[in-house]
Amino acid sequence: MSTHDDDRERLAALVAELAVVHGTVTLSSGLQADYYVDLRRATLEHRAAPLIGRLLLALTADWDYQAVGGLTLGADPVADAMLHAAAARRAVRPETPPLDAFVVRKSTKEHGMQRLIEGPDITGCRVLVVEDTSTTGSSVLTAVRAARGAGATVVGVATVVDRDTGAREAIEAEGVPYRALLGLADLGLGG
């Protein structure tokens, strides 16, 4: 088994342990579920975050992008994990291209610079849009549209966990390639 496969198995175990909460919940989509995947319990955890960064870089290695980000709050730690993993890779292999991160606000800031997208300017950049958990794809599509509106080219969407409840279909219908690192079966939730 490769290091990549070992890391993926470790991440799946950590997500199942840290982030899966059993009990009836209403999802942001309005759908009911018998469990909730609270991924921030993993994306902000010291063992899981580095794995997420490395694994998502590997999952999207064939896509050419200069920045990574998405809709706040779920995408923020995912983008940061990738930013730090890319910086660690550059420390060993300086020829590796740099990777910036950006944050898409839920609404334009009312004061200061009144920005919808925070971080380095993504105008003219090729970007990857990320999120922690995909259900319907609505949140990530908000970020895709904001990035496009800012003049970026969205090369794809990547998520840590796909609930397999329509996100892939909605994102691909928007003309954007989609990849997920883990599915429900990886977390022992069927699927």
mmCIF file of N, CA, C and O in Angstrom, residues 57-118:
data_model
loop_
_atom_site.group_PDB
_atom_site.id
_atom_site.type_symbol
_atom_site.label_atom_id
_atom_site.label_comp_id
_atom_site.label_asym_id
_atom_site.label_seq_id
_atom_site.Cartn_x
_atom_site.Cartn_y
_atom_site.Cartn_z
ATOM 1 N N LEU A 57 -4.125 18.082 -2.698
ATOM 2 C CA LEU A 57 -3.123 18.438 -3.716
ATOM 3 C C LEU A 57 -2.884 17.260 -4.652
ATOM 4 O O LEU A 57 -2.790 17.442 -5.871
ATOM 5 N N ALA A 58 -2.784 16.067 -4.099
ATOM 6 C CA ALA A 58 -2.571 14.877 -4.928
ATOM 7 C C ALA A 58 -3.789 14.595 -5.813
ATOM 8 O O ALA A 58 -3.643 14.272 -6.997
ATOM 9 N N LEU A 59 -4.995 14.739 -5.245
ATOM 10 C CA LEU A 59 -6.230 14.471 -5.988
ATOM 11 C C LEU A 59 -6.375 15.394 -7.197
ATOM 12 O O LEU A 59 -6.938 15.013 -8.225
ATOM 13 N N THR A 60 -5.854 16.603 -7.077
ATOM 14 C CA THR A 60 -6.016 17.608 -8.133
ATOM 15 C C THR A 60 -4.701 17.928 -8.841
ATOM 16 O O THR A 60 -4.593 18.948 -9.520
ATOM 17 N N ALA A 61 -3.715 17.062 -8.707
ATOM 18 C CA ALA A 61 -2.368 17.320 -9.251
ATOM 19 C C ALA A 61 -2.365 17.526 -10.768
ATOM 20 O O ALA A 61 -1.500 18.229 -11.290
ATOM 21 N N ASP A 62 -3.322 16.969 -11.470
ATOM 22 C CA ASP A 62 -3.351 17.128 -12.923
ATOM 23 C C ASP A 62 -4.126 18.368 -13.367
ATOM 24 O O ASP A 62 -4.224 18.639 -14.560
ATOM 25 N N TRP A 63 -4.654 19.127 -12.427
ATOM 26 C CA TRP A 63 -5.317 20.393 -12.736
ATOM 27 C C TRP A 63 -4.328 21.518 -12.485
ATOM 28 O O TRP A 63 -3.653 21.545 -11.458
ATOM 29 N N ASP A 64 -4.268 22.466 -13.388
ATOM 30 C CA ASP A 64 -3.351 23.595 -13.274
ATOM 31 C C ASP A 64 -4.087 24.775 -12.636
ATOM 32 O O ASP A 64 -4.996 25.335 -13.251
ATOM 33 N N TYR A 65 -3.714 25.146 -11.413
ATOM 34 C CA TYR A 65 -4.333 26.278 -10.733
ATOM 35 C C TYR A 65 -3.307 26.992 -9.868
ATOM 36 O O TYR A 65 -2.326 26.419 -9.428
ATOM 37 N N GLN A 66 -3.576 28.281 -9.645
ATOM 38 C CA GLN A 66 -2.656 29.144 -8.901
ATOM 39 C C GLN A 66 -3.189 29.520 -7.532
ATOM 40 O O GLN A 66 -2.451 30.008 -6.683
ATOM 41 N N ALA A 67 -4.483 29.342 -7.316
ATOM 42 C CA ALA A 67 -5.095 29.706 -6.037
ATOM 43 C C ALA A 67 -6.228 28.729 -5.730
ATOM 44 O O ALA A 67 -6.808 28.121 -6.635
ATOM 45 N N VAL A 68 -6.514 28.610 -4.450
ATOM 46 C CA VAL A 68 -7.543 27.699 -3.973
ATOM 47 C C VAL A 68 -8.382 28.418 -2.928
ATOM 48 O O VAL A 68 -7.856 29.172 -2.109
ATOM 49 N N GLY A 69 -9.697 28.206 -2.989
ATOM 50 C CA GLY A 69 -10.570 28.836 -2.006
ATOM 51 C C GLY A 69 -12.008 28.454 -2.243
ATOM 52 O O GLY A 69 -12.317 27.624 -3.095
ATOM 53 N N GLY A 70 -12.874 29.087 -1.476
ATOM 54 C CA GLY A 70 -14.287 28.801 -1.599
ATOM 55 C C GLY A 70 -15.084 29.632 -0.628
ATOM 56 O O GLY A 70 -14.565 30.575 -0.009
ATOM 57 N N LEU A 71 -16.338 29.258 -0.471
ATOM 58 C CA LEU A 71 -17.263 29.999 0.375
ATOM 59 C C LEU A 71 -16.913 29.800 1.846
ATOM 60 O O LEU A 71 -16.750 28.668 2.311
ATOM 61 N N THR A 72 -16.794 30.916 2.555
ATOM 62 C CA THR A 72 -16.529 30.845 3.988
ATOM 63 C C THR A 72 -17.735 30.203 4.668
ATOM 64 O O THR A 72 -18.843 30.368 4.211
ATOM 65 N N LEU A 73 -17.589 29.420 5.555
ATOM 66 C CA LEU A 73 -16.594 29.032 6.491
ATOM 67 C C LEU A 73 -16.035 27.643 6.194
ATOM 68 O O LEU A 73 -14.877 27.365 6.514
ATOM 69 N N GLY A 74 -16.814 26.827 5.540
ATOM 70 C CA GLY A 74 -16.386 25.453 5.296
ATOM 71 C C GLY A 74 -15.140 25.316 4.449
ATOM 72 O O GLY A 74 -14.311 24.439 4.680
ATOM 73 N N ALA A 75 -14.969 26.202 3.473
ATOM 74 C CA ALA A 75 -13.818 26.082 2.576
ATOM 75 C C ALA A 75 -12.529 26.637 3.172
ATOM 76 O O ALA A 75 -11.441 26.237 2.767
ATOM 77 N N ASP A 76 -12.642 27.545 4.127
ATOM 78 C CA ASP A 76 -11.459 28.238 4.638
ATOM 79 C C ASP A 76 -10.373 27.295 5.161
ATOM 80 O O ASP A 76 -9.222 27.388 4.717
ATOM 81 N N PRO A 77 -10.674 26.384 6.084
ATOM 82 C CA PRO A 77 -9.600 25.508 6.570
ATOM 83 C C PRO A 77 -9.107 24.522 5.512
ATOM 84 O O PRO A 77 -7.945 24.102 5.546
ATOM 85 N N VAL A 78 -9.944 24.169 4.556
ATOM 86 C CA VAL A 78 -9.537 23.267 3.478
ATOM 87 C C VAL A 78 -8.516 23.979 2.580
ATOM 88 O O VAL A 78 -7.452 23.435 2.272
ATOM 89 N N ALA A 79 -8.829 25.212 2.189
ATOM 90 C CA ALA A 79 -7.907 25.991 1.362
ATOM 91 C C ALA A 79 -6.605 26.243 2.111
ATOM 92 O O ALA A 79 -5.519 26.136 1.536
ATOM 93 N N ASP A 80 -6.703 26.567 3.401
ATOM 94 C CA ASP A 80 -5.490 26.799 4.196
ATOM 95 C C ASP A 80 -4.635 25.543 4.292
ATOM 96 O O ASP A 80 -3.407 25.622 4.225
ATOM 97 N N ALA A 81 -5.268 24.395 4.447
ATOM 98 C CA ALA A 81 -4.506 23.136 4.521
ATOM 99 C C ALA A 81 -3.745 22.905 3.222
ATOM 100 O O ALA A 81 -2.577 22.494 3.237
ATOM 101 N N MET A 82 -4.389 23.197 2.097
ATOM 102 C CA MET A 82 -3.728 23.034 0.803
ATOM 103 C C MET A 82 -2.606 24.058 0.630
ATOM 104 O O MET A 82 -1.535 23.725 0.131
ATOM 105 N N LEU A 83 -2.841 25.288 1.048
ATOM 106 C CA LEU A 83 -1.830 26.338 0.975
ATOM 107 C C LEU A 83 -0.581 25.919 1.750
ATOM 108 O O LEU A 83 0.539 26.023 1.246
ATOM 109 N N HIS A 84 -0.776 25.421 2.967
ATOM 110 C CA HIS A 84 0.359 25.015 3.800
ATOM 111 C C HIS A 84 1.049 23.762 3.255
ATOM 112 O O HIS A 84 2.283 23.666 3.306
ATOM 113 N N ALA A 85 0.282 22.821 2.731
ATOM 114 C CA ALA A 85 0.888 21.620 2.138
ATOM 115 C C ALA A 85 1.726 21.999 0.916
ATOM 116 O O ALA A 85 2.817 21.461 0.712
ATOM 117 N N ALA A 86 1.219 22.940 0.114
ATOM 118 C CA ALA A 86 1.971 23.379 -1.065
ATOM 119 C C ALA A 86 3.233 24.123 -0.644
ATOM 120 O O ALA A 86 4.298 23.942 -1.257
ATOM 121 N N ALA A 87 3.157 24.913 0.413
ATOM 122 C CA ALA A 87 4.340 25.634 0.901
ATOM 123 C C ALA A 87 5.379 24.654 1.427
ATOM 124 O O ALA A 87 6.584 24.826 1.187
ATOM 125 N N ALA A 88 4.935 23.613 2.122
ATOM 126 C CA ALA A 88 5.871 22.593 2.619
ATOM 127 C C ALA A 88 6.537 21.877 1.452
ATOM 128 O O ALA A 88 7.745 21.591 1.494
ATOM 129 N N ARG A 89 5.773 21.597 0.408
ATOM 130 C CA ARG A 89 6.324 20.946 -0.783
ATOM 131 C C ARG A 89 7.357 21.853 -1.448
ATOM 132 O O ARG A 89 8.407 21.398 -1.893
ATOM 133 N N ARG A 90 7.074 23.167 -1.518
ATOM 134 C CA ARG A 90 8.015 24.126 -2.122
ATOM 135 C C ARG A 90 9.306 24.234 -1.317
ATOM 136 O O ARG A 90 10.358 24.507 -1.880
ATOM 137 N N ALA A 91 9.215 24.023 -0.007
ATOM 138 C CA ALA A 91 10.420 24.093 0.826
ATOM 139 C C ALA A 91 11.400 22.985 0.443
ATOM 140 O O ALA A 91 12.612 23.164 0.530
ATOM 141 N N VAL A 92 10.871 21.843 0.007
ATOM 142 C CA VAL A 92 11.701 20.702 -0.403
ATOM 143 C C VAL A 92 12.042 20.786 -1.886
ATOM 144 O O VAL A 92 13.151 20.457 -2.290
ATOM 145 N N ARG A 93 11.045 21.216 -2.686
ATOM 146 C CA ARG A 93 11.228 21.323 -4.135
ATOM 147 C C ARG A 93 10.881 22.748 -4.574
ATOM 148 O O ARG A 93 9.734 23.020 -4.956
ATOM 149 N N PRO A 94 11.846 23.659 -4.513
ATOM 150 C CA PRO A 94 11.580 25.078 -4.813
ATOM 151 C C PRO A 94 10.999 25.337 -6.203
ATOM 152 O O PRO A 94 10.386 26.382 -6.423
ATOM 153 N N GLU A 95 11.157 24.400 -7.113
ATOM 154 C CA GLU A 95 10.610 24.601 -8.463
ATOM 155 C C GLU A 95 9.089 24.412 -8.495
ATOM 156 O O GLU A 95 8.428 24.739 -9.491
ATOM 157 N N THR A 96 8.520 23.891 -7.424
ATOM 158 C CA THR A 96 7.073 23.711 -7.336
ATOM 159 C C THR A 96 6.394 25.082 -7.362
ATOM 160 O O THR A 96 6.801 25.981 -6.621
ATOM 161 N N PRO A 97 5.387 25.261 -8.206
ATOM 162 C CA PRO A 97 4.712 26.565 -8.260
ATOM 163 C C PRO A 97 4.053 26.915 -6.919
ATOM 164 O O PRO A 97 3.562 26.027 -6.214
ATOM 165 N N PRO A 98 4.015 28.194 -6.584
ATOM 166 C CA PRO A 98 3.346 28.595 -5.341
ATOM 167 C C PRO A 98 1.834 28.449 -5.460
ATOM 168 O O PRO A 98 1.289 28.392 -6.567
ATOM 169 N N LEU A 99 1.173 28.389 -4.323
ATOM 170 C CA LEU A 99 -0.285 28.296 -4.282
ATOM 171 C C LEU A 99 -0.803 29.329 -3.292
ATOM 172 O O LEU A 99 -0.352 29.356 -2.138
ATOM 173 N N ASP A 100 -1.707 30.175 -3.742
ATOM 174 C CA ASP A 100 -2.351 31.150 -2.873
ATOM 175 C C ASP A 100 -3.726 30.634 -2.470
ATOM 176 O O ASP A 100 -4.255 29.693 -3.076
ATOM 177 N N ALA A 101 -4.314 31.279 -1.462
ATOM 178 C CA ALA A 101 -5.662 30.940 -1.014
ATOM 179 C C ALA A 101 -6.522 32.200 -1.062
ATOM 180 O O ALA A 101 -6.014 33.323 -0.998
ATOM 181 N N PHE A 102 -7.830 31.993 -1.172
ATOM 182 C CA PHE A 102 -8.783 33.105 -1.155
ATOM 183 C C PHE A 102 -10.042 32.666 -0.423
ATOM 184 O O PHE A 102 -10.309 31.476 -0.271
ATOM 185 N N VAL A 103 -10.795 33.640 0.041
ATOM 186 C CA VAL A 103 -12.035 33.401 0.784
ATOM 187 C C VAL A 103 -13.160 34.150 0.091
ATOM 188 O O VAL A 103 -13.046 35.349 -0.174
ATOM 189 N N VAL A 104 -14.251 33.454 -0.194
ATOM 190 C CA VAL A 104 -15.444 34.087 -0.757
ATOM 191 C C VAL A 104 -16.404 34.339 0.402
ATOM 192 O O VAL A 104 -16.824 33.401 1.089
ATOM 193 N N ARG A 105 -16.719 35.594 0.615
ATOM 194 C CA ARG A 105 -17.687 35.959 1.664
ATOM 195 C C ARG A 105 -19.096 35.583 1.218
ATOM 196 O O ARG A 105 -19.362 35.471 0.022
ATOM 197 N N LYS A 106 -19.988 35.440 2.179
ATOM 198 C CA LYS A 106 -21.383 35.148 1.835
ATOM 199 C C LYS A 106 -22.084 36.372 1.269
ATOM 200 O O LYS A 106 -23.061 36.260 0.542
ATOM 201 N N SER A 107 -21.575 37.564 1.611
ATOM 202 C CA SER A 107 -22.066 38.806 1.008
ATOM 203 C C SER A 107 -20.925 39.810 1.020
ATOM 204 O O SER A 107 -19.988 39.698 1.810
ATOM 205 N N THR A 108 -21.020 40.781 0.154
ATOM 206 C CA THR A 108 -19.968 41.792 0.054
ATOM 207 C C THR A 108 -19.839 42.537 1.368
ATOM 208 O O THR A 108 -20.840 42.909 1.983
ATOM 209 N N LYS A 109 -18.610 42.756 1.782
ATOM 210 C CA LYS A 109 -18.320 43.483 3.011
ATOM 211 C C LYS A 109 -18.868 44.901 2.879
ATOM 212 O O LYS A 109 -18.687 45.556 1.854
ATOM 213 N N GLU A 110 -19.530 45.392 3.923
ATOM 214 C CA GLU A 110 -20.180 46.699 3.868
ATOM 215 C C GLU A 110 -19.238 47.866 4.142
ATOM 216 O O GLU A 110 -19.596 49.017 3.919
ATOM 217 N N HIS A 111 -18.039 47.592 4.642
ATOM 218 C CA HIS A 111 -17.113 48.674 4.978
ATOM 219 C C HIS A 111 -15.721 48.325 4.452
ATOM 220 O O HIS A 111 -15.546 47.304 3.807
ATOM 221 N N GLY A 112 -14.769 49.188 4.725
ATOM 222 C CA GLY A 112 -13.401 48.928 4.263
ATOM 223 C C GLY A 112 -13.347 48.863 2.752
ATOM 224 O O GLY A 112 -13.836 49.745 2.055
ATOM 225 N N MET A 113 -12.758 47.787 2.249
ATOM 226 C CA MET A 113 -12.589 47.623 0.794
ATOM 227 C C MET A 113 -13.852 47.091 0.109
ATOM 228 O O MET A 113 -13.903 46.992 -1.105
ATOM 229 N N GLN A 114 -14.845 46.710 0.881
ATOM 230 C CA GLN A 114 -16.132 46.219 0.362
ATOM 231 C C GLN A 114 -15.944 45.100 -0.649
ATOM 232 O O GLN A 114 -16.493 45.114 -1.740
ATOM 233 N N ARG A 115 -15.174 44.118 -0.238
ATOM 234 C CA ARG A 115 -14.831 43.011 -1.132
ATOM 235 C C ARG A 115 -15.738 41.804 -0.893
ATOM 236 O O ARG A 115 -16.152 41.547 0.227
ATOM 237 N N LEU A 116 -15.980 41.068 -1.949
ATOM 238 C CA LEU A 116 -16.675 39.789 -1.854
ATOM 239 C C LEU A 116 -15.654 38.663 -1.702
ATOM 240 O O LEU A 116 -15.903 37.672 -1.031
ATOM 241 N N ILE A 117 -14.488 38.843 -2.324
ATOM 242 C CA ILE A 117 -13.430 37.833 -2.267
ATOM 243 C C ILE A 117 -12.220 38.442 -1.568
ATOM 244 O O ILE A 117 -11.707 39.478 -1.989
ATOM 245 N N GLU A 118 -11.770 37.781 -0.505
ATOM 246 C CA GLU A 118 -10.621 38.236 0.273
ATOM 247 C C GLU A 118 -9.382 37.428 -0.097
ATOM 248 O O GLU A 118 -9.487 36.264 -0.484
#
